[in-house]
Short mmCIF file of C-alpha atoms and ligand atoms in Angstrom, two decimals:
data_model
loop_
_atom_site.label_atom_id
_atom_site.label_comp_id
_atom_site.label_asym_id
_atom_site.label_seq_id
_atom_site.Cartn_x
_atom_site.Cartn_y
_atom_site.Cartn_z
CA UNK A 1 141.80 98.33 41.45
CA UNK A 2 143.06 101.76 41.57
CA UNK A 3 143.51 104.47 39.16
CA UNK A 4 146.75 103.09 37.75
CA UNK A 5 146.02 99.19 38.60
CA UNK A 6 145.27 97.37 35.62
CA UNK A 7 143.65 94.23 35.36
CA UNK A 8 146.95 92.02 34.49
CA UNK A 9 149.04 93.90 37.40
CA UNK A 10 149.82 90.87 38.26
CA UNK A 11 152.50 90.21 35.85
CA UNK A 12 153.97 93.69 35.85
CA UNK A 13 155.88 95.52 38.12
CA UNK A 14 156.11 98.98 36.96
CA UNK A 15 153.13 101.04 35.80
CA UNK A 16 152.07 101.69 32.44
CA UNK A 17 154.20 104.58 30.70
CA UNK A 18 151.34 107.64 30.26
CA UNK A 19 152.17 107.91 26.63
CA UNK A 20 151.75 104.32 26.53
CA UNK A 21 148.53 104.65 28.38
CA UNK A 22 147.44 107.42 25.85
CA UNK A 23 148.74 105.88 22.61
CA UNK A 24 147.22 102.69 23.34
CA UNK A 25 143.71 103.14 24.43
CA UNK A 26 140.55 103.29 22.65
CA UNK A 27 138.41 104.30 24.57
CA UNK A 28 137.65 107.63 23.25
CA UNK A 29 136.07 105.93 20.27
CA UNK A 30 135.06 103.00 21.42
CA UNK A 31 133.00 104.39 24.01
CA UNK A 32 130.15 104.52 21.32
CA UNK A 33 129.69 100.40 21.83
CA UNK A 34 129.20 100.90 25.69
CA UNK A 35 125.67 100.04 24.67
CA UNK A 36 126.12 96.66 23.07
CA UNK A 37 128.89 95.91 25.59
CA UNK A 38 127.12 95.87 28.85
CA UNK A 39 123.67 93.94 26.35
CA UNK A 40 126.62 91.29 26.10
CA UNK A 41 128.07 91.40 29.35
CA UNK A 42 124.45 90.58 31.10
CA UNK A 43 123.66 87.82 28.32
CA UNK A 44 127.04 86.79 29.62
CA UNK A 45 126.30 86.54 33.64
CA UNK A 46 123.00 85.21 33.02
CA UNK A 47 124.98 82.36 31.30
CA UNK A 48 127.69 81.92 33.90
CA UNK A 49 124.74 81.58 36.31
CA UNK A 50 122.42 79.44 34.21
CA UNK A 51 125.67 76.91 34.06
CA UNK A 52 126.52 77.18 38.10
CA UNK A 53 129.72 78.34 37.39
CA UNK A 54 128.81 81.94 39.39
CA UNK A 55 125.70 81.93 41.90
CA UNK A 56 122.65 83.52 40.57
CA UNK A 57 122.81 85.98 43.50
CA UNK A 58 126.15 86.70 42.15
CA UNK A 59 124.68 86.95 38.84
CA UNK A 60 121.68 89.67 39.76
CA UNK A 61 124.32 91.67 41.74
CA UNK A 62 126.42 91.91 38.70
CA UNK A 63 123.59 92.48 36.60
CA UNK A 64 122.16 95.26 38.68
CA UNK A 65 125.34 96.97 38.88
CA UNK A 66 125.70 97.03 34.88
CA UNK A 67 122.00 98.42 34.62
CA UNK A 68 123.19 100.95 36.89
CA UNK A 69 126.37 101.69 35.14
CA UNK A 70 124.65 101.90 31.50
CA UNK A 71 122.03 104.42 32.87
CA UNK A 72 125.47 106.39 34.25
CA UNK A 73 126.84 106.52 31.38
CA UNK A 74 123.99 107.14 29.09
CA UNK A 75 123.65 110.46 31.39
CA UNK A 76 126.96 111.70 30.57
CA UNK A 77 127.64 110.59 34.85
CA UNK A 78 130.47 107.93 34.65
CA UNK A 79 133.93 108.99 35.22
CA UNK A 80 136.23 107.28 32.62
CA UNK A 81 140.05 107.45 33.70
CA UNK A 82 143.12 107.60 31.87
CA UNK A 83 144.09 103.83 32.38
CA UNK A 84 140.81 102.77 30.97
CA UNK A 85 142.25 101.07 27.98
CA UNK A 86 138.59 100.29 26.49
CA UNK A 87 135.34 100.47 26.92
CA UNK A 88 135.54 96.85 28.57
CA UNK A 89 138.38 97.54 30.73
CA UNK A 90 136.02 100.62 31.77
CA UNK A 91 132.96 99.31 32.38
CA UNK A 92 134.69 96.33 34.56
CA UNK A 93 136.92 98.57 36.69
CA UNK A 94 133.34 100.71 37.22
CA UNK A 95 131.59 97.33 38.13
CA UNK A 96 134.00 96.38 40.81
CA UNK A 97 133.91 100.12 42.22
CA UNK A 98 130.39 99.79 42.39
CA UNK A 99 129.40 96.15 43.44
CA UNK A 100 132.92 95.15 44.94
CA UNK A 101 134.70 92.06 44.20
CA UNK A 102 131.94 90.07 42.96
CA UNK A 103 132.37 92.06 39.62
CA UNK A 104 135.71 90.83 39.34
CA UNK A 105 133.42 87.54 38.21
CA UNK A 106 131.95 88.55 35.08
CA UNK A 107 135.16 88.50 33.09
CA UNK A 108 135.09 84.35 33.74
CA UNK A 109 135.37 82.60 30.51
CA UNK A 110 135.58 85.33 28.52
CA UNK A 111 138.69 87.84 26.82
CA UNK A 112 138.27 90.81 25.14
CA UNK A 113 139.30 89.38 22.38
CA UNK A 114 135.69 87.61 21.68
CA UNK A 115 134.27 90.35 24.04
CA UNK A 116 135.31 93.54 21.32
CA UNK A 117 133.98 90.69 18.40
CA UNK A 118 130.51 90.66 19.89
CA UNK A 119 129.98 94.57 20.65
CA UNK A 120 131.29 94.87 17.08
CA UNK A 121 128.98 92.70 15.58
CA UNK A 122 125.67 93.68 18.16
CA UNK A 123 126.40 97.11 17.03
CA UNK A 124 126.48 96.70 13.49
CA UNK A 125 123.45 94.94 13.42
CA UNK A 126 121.58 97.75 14.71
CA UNK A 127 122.99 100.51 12.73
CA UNK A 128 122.14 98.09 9.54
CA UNK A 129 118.72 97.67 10.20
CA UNK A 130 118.90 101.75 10.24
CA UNK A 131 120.93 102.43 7.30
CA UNK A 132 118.30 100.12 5.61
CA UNK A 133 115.69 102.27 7.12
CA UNK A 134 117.31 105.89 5.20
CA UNK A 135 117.77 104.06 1.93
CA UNK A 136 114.11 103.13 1.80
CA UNK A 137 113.40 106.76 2.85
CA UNK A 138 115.27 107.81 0.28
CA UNK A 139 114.17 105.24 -2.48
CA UNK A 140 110.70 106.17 -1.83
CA UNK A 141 111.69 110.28 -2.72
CA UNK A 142 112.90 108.58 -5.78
CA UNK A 143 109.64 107.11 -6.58
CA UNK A 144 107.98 110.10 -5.42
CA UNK A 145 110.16 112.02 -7.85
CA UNK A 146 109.81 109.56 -10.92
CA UNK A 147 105.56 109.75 -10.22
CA UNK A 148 106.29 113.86 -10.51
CA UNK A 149 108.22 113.91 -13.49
CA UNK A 150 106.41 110.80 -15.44
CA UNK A 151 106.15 112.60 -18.58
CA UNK A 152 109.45 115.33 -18.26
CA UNK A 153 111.51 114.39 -21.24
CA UNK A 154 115.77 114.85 -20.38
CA UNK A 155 118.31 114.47 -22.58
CA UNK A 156 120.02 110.91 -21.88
CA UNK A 157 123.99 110.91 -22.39
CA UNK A 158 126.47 108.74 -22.93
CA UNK A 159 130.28 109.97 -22.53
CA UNK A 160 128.62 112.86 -20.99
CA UNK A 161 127.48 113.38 -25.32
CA UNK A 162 124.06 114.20 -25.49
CA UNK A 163 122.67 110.43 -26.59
CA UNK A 164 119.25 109.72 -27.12
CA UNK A 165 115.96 111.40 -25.24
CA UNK A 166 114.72 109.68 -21.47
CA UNK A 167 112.33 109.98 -19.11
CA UNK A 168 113.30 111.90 -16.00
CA UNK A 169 111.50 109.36 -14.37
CA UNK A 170 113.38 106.56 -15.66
CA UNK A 171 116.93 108.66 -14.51
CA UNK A 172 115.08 108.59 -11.00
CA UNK A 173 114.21 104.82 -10.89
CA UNK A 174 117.79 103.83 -12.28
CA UNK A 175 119.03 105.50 -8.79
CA UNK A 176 116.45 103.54 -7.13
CA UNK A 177 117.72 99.82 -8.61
CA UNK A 178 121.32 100.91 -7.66
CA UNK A 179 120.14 101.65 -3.83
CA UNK A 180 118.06 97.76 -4.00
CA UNK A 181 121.27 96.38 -4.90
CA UNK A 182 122.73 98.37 -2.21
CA UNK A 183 119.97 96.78 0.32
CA UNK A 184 120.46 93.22 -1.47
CA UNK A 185 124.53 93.26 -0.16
CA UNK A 186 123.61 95.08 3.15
CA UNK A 187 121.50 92.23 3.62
CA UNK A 188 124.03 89.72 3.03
CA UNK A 189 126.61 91.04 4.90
CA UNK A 190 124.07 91.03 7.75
CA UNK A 191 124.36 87.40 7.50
CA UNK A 192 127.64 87.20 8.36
CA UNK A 193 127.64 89.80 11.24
CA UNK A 194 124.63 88.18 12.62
CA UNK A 195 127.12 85.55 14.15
CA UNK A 196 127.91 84.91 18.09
CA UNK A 197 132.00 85.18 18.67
CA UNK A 198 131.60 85.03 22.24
CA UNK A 199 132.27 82.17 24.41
CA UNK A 200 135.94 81.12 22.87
CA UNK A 201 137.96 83.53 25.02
CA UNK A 202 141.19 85.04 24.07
CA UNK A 203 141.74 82.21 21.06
CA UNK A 204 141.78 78.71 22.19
CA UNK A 205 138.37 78.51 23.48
CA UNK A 206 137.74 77.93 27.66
CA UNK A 207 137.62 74.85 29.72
CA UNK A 208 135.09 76.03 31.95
CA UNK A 209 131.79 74.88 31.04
CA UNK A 210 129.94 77.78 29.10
CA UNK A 211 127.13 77.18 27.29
CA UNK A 212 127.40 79.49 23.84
CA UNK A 213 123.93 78.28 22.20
CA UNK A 214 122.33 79.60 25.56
CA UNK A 215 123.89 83.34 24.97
CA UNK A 216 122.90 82.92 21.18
CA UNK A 217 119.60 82.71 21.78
CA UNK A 218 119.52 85.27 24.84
CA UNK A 219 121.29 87.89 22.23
CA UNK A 220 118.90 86.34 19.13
CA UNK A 221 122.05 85.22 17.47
CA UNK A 222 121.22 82.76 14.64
CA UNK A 223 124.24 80.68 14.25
CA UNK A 224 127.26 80.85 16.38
CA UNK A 225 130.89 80.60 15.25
CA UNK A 226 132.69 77.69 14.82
CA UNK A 227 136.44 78.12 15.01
CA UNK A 228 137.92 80.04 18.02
CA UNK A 229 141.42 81.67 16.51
CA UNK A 230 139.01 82.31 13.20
CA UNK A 231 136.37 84.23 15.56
CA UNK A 232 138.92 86.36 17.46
CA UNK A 233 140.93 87.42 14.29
CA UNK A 234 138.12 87.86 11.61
CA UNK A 235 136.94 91.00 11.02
CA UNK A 236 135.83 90.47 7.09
CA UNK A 237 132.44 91.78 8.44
CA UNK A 238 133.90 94.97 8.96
CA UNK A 239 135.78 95.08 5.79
CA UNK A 240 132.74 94.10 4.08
CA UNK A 241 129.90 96.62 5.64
CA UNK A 242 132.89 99.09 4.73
CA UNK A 243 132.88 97.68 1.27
CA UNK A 244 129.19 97.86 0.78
CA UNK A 245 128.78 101.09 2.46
CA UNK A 246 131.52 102.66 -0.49
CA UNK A 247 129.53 101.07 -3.11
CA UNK A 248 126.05 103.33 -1.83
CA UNK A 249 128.25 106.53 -1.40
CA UNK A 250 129.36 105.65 -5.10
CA UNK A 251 125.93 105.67 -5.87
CA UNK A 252 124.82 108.86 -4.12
CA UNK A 253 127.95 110.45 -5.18
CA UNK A 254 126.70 109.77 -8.64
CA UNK A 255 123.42 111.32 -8.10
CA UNK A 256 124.95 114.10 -6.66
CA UNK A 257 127.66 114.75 -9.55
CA UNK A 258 124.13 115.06 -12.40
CA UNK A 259 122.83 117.45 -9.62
CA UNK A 260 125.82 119.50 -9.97
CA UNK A 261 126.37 119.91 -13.33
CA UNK A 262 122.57 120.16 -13.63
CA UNK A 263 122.43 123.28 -11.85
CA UNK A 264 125.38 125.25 -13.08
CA UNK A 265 124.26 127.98 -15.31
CA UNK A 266 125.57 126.18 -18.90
CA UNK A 267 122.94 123.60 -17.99
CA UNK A 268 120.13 124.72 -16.58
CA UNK A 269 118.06 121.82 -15.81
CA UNK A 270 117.46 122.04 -12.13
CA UNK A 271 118.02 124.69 -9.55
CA UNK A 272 118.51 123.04 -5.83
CA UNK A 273 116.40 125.00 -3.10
CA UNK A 274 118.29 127.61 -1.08
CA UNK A 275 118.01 125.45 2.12
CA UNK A 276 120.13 123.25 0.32
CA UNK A 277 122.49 125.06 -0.93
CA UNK A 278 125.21 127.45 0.15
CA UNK A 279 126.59 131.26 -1.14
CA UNK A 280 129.83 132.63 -1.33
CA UNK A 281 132.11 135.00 1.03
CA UNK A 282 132.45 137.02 -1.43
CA UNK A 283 130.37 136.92 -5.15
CA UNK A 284 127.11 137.73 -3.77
CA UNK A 285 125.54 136.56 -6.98
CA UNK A 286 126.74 132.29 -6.15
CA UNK A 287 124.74 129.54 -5.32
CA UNK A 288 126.38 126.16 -4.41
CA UNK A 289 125.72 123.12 -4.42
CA UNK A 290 127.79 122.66 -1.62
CA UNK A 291 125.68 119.66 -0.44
CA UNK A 292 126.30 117.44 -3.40
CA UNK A 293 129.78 118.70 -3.37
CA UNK A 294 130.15 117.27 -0.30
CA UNK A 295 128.34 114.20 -0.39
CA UNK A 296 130.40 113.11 -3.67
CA UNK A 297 133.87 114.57 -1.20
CA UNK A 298 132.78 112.43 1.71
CA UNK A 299 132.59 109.15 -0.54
CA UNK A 300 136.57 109.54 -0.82
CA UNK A 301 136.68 109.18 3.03
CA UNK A 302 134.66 105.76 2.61
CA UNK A 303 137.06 104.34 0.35
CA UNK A 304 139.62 105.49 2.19
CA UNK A 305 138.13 103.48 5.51
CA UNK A 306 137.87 100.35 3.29
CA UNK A 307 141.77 100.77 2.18
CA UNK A 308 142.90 101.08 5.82
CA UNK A 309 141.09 98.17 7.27
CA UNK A 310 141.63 95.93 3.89
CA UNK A 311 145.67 97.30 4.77
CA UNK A 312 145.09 97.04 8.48
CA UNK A 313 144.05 93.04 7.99
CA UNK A 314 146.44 91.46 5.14
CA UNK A 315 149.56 90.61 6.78
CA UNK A 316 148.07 89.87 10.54
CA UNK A 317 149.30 86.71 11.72
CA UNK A 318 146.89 84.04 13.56
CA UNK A 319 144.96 85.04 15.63
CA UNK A 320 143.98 88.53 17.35
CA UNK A 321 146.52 91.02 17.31
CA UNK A 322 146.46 94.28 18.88
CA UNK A 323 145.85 96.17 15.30
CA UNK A 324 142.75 95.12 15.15
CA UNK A 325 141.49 97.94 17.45
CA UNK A 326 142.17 100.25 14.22
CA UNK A 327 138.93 98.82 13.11
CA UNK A 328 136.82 101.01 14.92
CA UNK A 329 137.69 104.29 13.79
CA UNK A 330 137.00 103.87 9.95
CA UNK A 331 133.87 102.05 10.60
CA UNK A 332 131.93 104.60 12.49
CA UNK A 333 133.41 107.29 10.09
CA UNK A 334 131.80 104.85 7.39
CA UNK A 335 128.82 104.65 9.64
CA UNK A 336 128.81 107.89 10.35
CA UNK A 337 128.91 109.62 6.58
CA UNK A 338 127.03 107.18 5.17
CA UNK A 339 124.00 107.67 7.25
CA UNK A 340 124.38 111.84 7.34
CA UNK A 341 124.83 111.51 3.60
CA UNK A 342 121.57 109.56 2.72
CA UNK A 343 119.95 111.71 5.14
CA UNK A 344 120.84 115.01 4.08
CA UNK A 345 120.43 114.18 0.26
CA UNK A 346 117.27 112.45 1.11
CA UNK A 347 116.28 115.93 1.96
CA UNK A 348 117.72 117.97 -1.05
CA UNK A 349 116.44 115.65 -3.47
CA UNK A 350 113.15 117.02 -2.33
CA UNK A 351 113.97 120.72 -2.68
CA UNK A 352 114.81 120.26 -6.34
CA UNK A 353 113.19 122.41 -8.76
CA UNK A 354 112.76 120.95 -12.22
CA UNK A 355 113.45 123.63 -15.49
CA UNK A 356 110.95 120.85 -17.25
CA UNK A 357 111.09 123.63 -20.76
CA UNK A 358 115.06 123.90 -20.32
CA UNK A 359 115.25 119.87 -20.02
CA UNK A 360 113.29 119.56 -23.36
CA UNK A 361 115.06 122.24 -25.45
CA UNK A 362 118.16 120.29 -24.90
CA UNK A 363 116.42 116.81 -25.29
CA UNK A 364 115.52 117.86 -29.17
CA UNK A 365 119.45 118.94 -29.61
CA UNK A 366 122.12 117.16 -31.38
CA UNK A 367 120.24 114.72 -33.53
CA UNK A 368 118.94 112.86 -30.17
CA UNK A 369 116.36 111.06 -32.11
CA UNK A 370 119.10 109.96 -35.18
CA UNK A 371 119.17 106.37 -33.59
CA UNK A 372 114.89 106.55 -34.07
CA UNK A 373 115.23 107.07 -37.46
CA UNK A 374 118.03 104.42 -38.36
CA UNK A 375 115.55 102.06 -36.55
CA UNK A 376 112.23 103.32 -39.12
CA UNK A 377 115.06 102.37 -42.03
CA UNK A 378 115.15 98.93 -40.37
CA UNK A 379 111.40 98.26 -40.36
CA UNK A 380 111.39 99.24 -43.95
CA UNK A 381 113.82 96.26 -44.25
CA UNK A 382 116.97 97.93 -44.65
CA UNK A 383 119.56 96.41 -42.60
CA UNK A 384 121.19 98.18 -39.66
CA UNK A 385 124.05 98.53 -40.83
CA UNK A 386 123.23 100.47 -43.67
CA UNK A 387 120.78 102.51 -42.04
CA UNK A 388 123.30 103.50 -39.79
CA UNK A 389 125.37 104.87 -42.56
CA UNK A 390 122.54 106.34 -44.19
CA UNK A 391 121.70 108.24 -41.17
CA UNK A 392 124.75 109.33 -40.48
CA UNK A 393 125.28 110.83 -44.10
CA UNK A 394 122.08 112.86 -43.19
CA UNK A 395 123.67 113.91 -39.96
CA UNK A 396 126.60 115.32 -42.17
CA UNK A 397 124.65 116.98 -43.91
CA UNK A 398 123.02 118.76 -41.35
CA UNK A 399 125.58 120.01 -39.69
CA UNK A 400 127.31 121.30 -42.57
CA UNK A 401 123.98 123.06 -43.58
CA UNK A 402 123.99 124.41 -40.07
CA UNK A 403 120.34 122.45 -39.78
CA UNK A 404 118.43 120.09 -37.56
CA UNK A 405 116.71 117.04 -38.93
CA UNK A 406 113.10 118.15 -38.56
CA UNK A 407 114.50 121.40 -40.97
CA UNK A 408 114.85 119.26 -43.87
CA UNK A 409 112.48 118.48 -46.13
CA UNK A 410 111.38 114.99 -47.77
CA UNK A 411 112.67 115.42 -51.17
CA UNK A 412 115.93 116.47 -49.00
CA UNK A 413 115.56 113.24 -46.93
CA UNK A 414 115.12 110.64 -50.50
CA UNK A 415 118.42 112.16 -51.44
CA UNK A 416 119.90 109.49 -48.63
CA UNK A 417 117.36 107.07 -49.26
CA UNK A 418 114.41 106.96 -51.97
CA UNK A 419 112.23 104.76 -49.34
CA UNK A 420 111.62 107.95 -46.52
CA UNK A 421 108.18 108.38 -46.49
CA UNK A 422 106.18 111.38 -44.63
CA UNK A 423 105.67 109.78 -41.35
CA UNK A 424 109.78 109.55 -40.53
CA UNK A 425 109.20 112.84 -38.99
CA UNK A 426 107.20 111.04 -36.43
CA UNK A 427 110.30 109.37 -35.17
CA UNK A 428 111.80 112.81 -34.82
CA UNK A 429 109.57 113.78 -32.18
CA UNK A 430 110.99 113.74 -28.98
CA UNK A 431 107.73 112.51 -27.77
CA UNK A 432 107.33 109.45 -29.75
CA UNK A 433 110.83 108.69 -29.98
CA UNK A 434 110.69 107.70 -25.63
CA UNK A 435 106.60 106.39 -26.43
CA UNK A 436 108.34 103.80 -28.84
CA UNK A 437 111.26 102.65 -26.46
CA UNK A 438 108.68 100.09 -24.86
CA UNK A 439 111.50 97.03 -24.38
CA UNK A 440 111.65 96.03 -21.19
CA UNK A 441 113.85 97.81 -19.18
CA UNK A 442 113.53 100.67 -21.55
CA UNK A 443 112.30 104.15 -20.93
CA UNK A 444 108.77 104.07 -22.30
CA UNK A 445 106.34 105.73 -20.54
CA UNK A 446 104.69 102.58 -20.31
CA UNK A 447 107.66 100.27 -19.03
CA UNK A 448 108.75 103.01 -16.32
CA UNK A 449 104.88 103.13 -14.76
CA UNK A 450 105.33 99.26 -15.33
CA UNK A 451 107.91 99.40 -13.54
CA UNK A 452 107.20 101.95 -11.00
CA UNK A 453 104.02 99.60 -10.28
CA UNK A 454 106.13 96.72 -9.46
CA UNK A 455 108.37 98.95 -6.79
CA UNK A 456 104.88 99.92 -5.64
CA UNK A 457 103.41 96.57 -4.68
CA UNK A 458 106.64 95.33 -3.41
CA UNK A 459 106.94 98.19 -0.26
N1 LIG B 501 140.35 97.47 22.40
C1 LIG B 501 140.62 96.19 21.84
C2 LIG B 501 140.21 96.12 20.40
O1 LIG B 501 139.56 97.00 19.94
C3 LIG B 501 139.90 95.15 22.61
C4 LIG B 501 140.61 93.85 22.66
C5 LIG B 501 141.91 94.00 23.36
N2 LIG B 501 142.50 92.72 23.57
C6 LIG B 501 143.73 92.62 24.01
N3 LIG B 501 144.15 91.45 24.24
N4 LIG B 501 144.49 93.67 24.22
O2 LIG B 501 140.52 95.20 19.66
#
């Protein structure tokens, strides 16, 4: 084959238009799988030899010539040319230039249709086992962070409304159960890309005699797929990793919204280290937290890579068509940011400085602890409902005194109810009012070292 050849020349008489050329290949992305693709295409010789359908000399030249090829392009050596549609079409056309005709043999049996499948699917596997590998980094900073802070008292919100007093440990190990869950569908979705595709050809299967359970085991795939137009057209896997991958970013974006509004000046609570942070062109006195900013930016891209390829799929008729190449692009973007995200925050989280005084002045604000003292009304037997209302009179009254609870006195406290005795001011201290949250689950001191114990044993 020549520059402008291509491998179905055959059929054609004029050469491919050079915006055609352009417009159609993927090489310049899919180059990244060049890896995985020559891993399949020497499980595949070995195969094609094993079942006498090439000779095993044939076999070891081909093989040879791929090991030769991978090292080539690993070095930045191999010349890719226009025409190379893919990274298959590439690494074939270099296989013939290098070990002749024989080369021409490897494609036996086999499309690109099942061929792009398995590089897909050998890739992903790899880069799951890694993202696995950050999150784990990352959820032992958490724990790291939660041991740290076991005893700094935040203020807890709901509707962003100051709520009811937490650990900052227990904020930490709430991050942590979102990124097992994360690791729980990761896992599951590796189940499904763990699957062999290769061996039915361009959709109908082949009627030469390939063995697939032989090229399972050679490439340690578990179970092998069982429908050929299914294999060549799914790509749920993709959709899937994409899907999971959004639901982590969510996560981290999260994290990284608190962070934000944690260390603007009106808060207070944390101030993220200057290698973490960014200034401004022109207020000298700014500190972003440009990181975090971006982190909770990039998760938009994510969700935008799970729209295209959930778009890309819905309307493709049986089996592969030619849009399925769009795949690639959004998931190593998703790869891509996911990975640089968890990395990068992994890193910040540890450069965090905690204003542990600030956190606590706000904690005691806004009648945090008004929920502990409608509970003391229900131990004394009054029934929520009206210890809610009770409480909530005293709350009014507060505020239009322009006091805080633990200003008033007990003769001020009977007024609501005769049955306050002296120790309800216990239940306004910050303090007890997390010590008594013991529920499990809740943010006791005691149920987040419980529970800090468990993550503990189980890594
Ligand atoms: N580059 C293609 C893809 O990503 C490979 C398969 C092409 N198959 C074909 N019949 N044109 O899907």
């Amino acid at each position: 084959m020549n520059k402008t050849q291509k491998p179905w020349g055959g059929r054609f008489q004029a050469d491919t238009d050079r915006e055609v050329e352009a417009f159609t290949s993927s090489l310049a992305f899919d180059q990244r799988l060049f890896h995985h693709d020559i891993i399949g295409s020497i499980a595949h010789a070995k195969m094609l030899a094993r079942q006498g359908i090439i000779t095993k000399r044939e076999a070891k030249i081909i093989i040879l010539g791929l090991q030769d090829i991978h090292s080539d392009i690993a070095q930045g050596e191999a010349v890719f040319y226009p025409g190379d549609e893919d990274i298959h079409m590439a690494v074939e056309r270099l296989l013939i230039e290098q070990v002749g005709e024989v080369g021409g043999k490897l494609h036996t049996g086999r499309s690109r249709n099942d061929q792009i499948a398995l590089d897909l699917r050998l890739y992903l596997r790899e880069e799951l086992k890694e993202i696995d590998e950050l999150t784990q980094v990352f959820q032992g900073v958490l724990q790291q962070l939660a041991r740290q802070e076991s005893k700094t008292i935040i203020p807890g919100y709901t509707h962003l409304q100051k709520a009811q007093p937490v650990l900052l440990a227990h904020y930490f190990l709430a991050y942590w159960e979102m990124l097992e869950r994360d690791r729980g569908r990761f896992a599951d979705c590796y189940k499904r890309v763990n699957v062999l595709p290769l061996g039915v050809a361009a959709l109908a299967g082949t009627g030469l005699p390939l063995d697939r359970a032989y090229v399972a085991k050679l490439l340690a795939f578990p179970v092998i797929s069982r429908n050929s137009l299914d294999t060549v057209a799914d790509r749920d896997f993709v959709a899937e990793f994409i899907f999971c991958a959004s639901l982590t970013m969510m996560h981290l974006s999260r994290l990284c919204e608190d962070m934000i509004i944690w260390s603007s000046g009106e808060f207070g609570f944390i101030e993220i280290g200057d290698a973490f942070t960014t200034g401004s062109s022109i207020m000298p006195q700014k500190k972003n937290p440009d990181v975090a900013e971006l982190v909770r930016g990039k998760t938009a891209r994510v969700y935008g890579n799970l729209m295209a390829v959930l778009t890309m799929l819905k309307a493709l008729p049986m089996s592969y068509n030619r849009d399925l190449q769009e795949d690639k692009e959004p998931l190593f973007d998703t790869i891509d940011t996911l990975k640089a995200s968890m990395s990068v925050l992994t890193g910040m989280m540890q450069n965090v400085q905690f204003h542990r005084a600030r956190m606590l002045e706000e904690a005691g604000r806004g009648f945090s602890t008004a929920t502990d003292v409608a509970e003391y009304l229900v131990i004394k037997g009054v029934p929520f409902r009206e210890a809610h209302g009770i409480v909530g009179r005293i709350v009014r009254f507060c505020l239009d005194q322009g006091k805080a609870m633990t200003d008033l006195k007990l003769e001020e406290m009977r007024r609501f109810y005769g049955g306050f005795e002296d120790d309800v001011f216990q239940c306004l201290d910050l303090e007890n009012s997390v010590k008594r949250k013991k529920v499990l689950g809740g943010t006791s001191h005691e149920a987040v070292a419980a529970r800090l114990m468990e993550m503990e044993k189980q890594s």
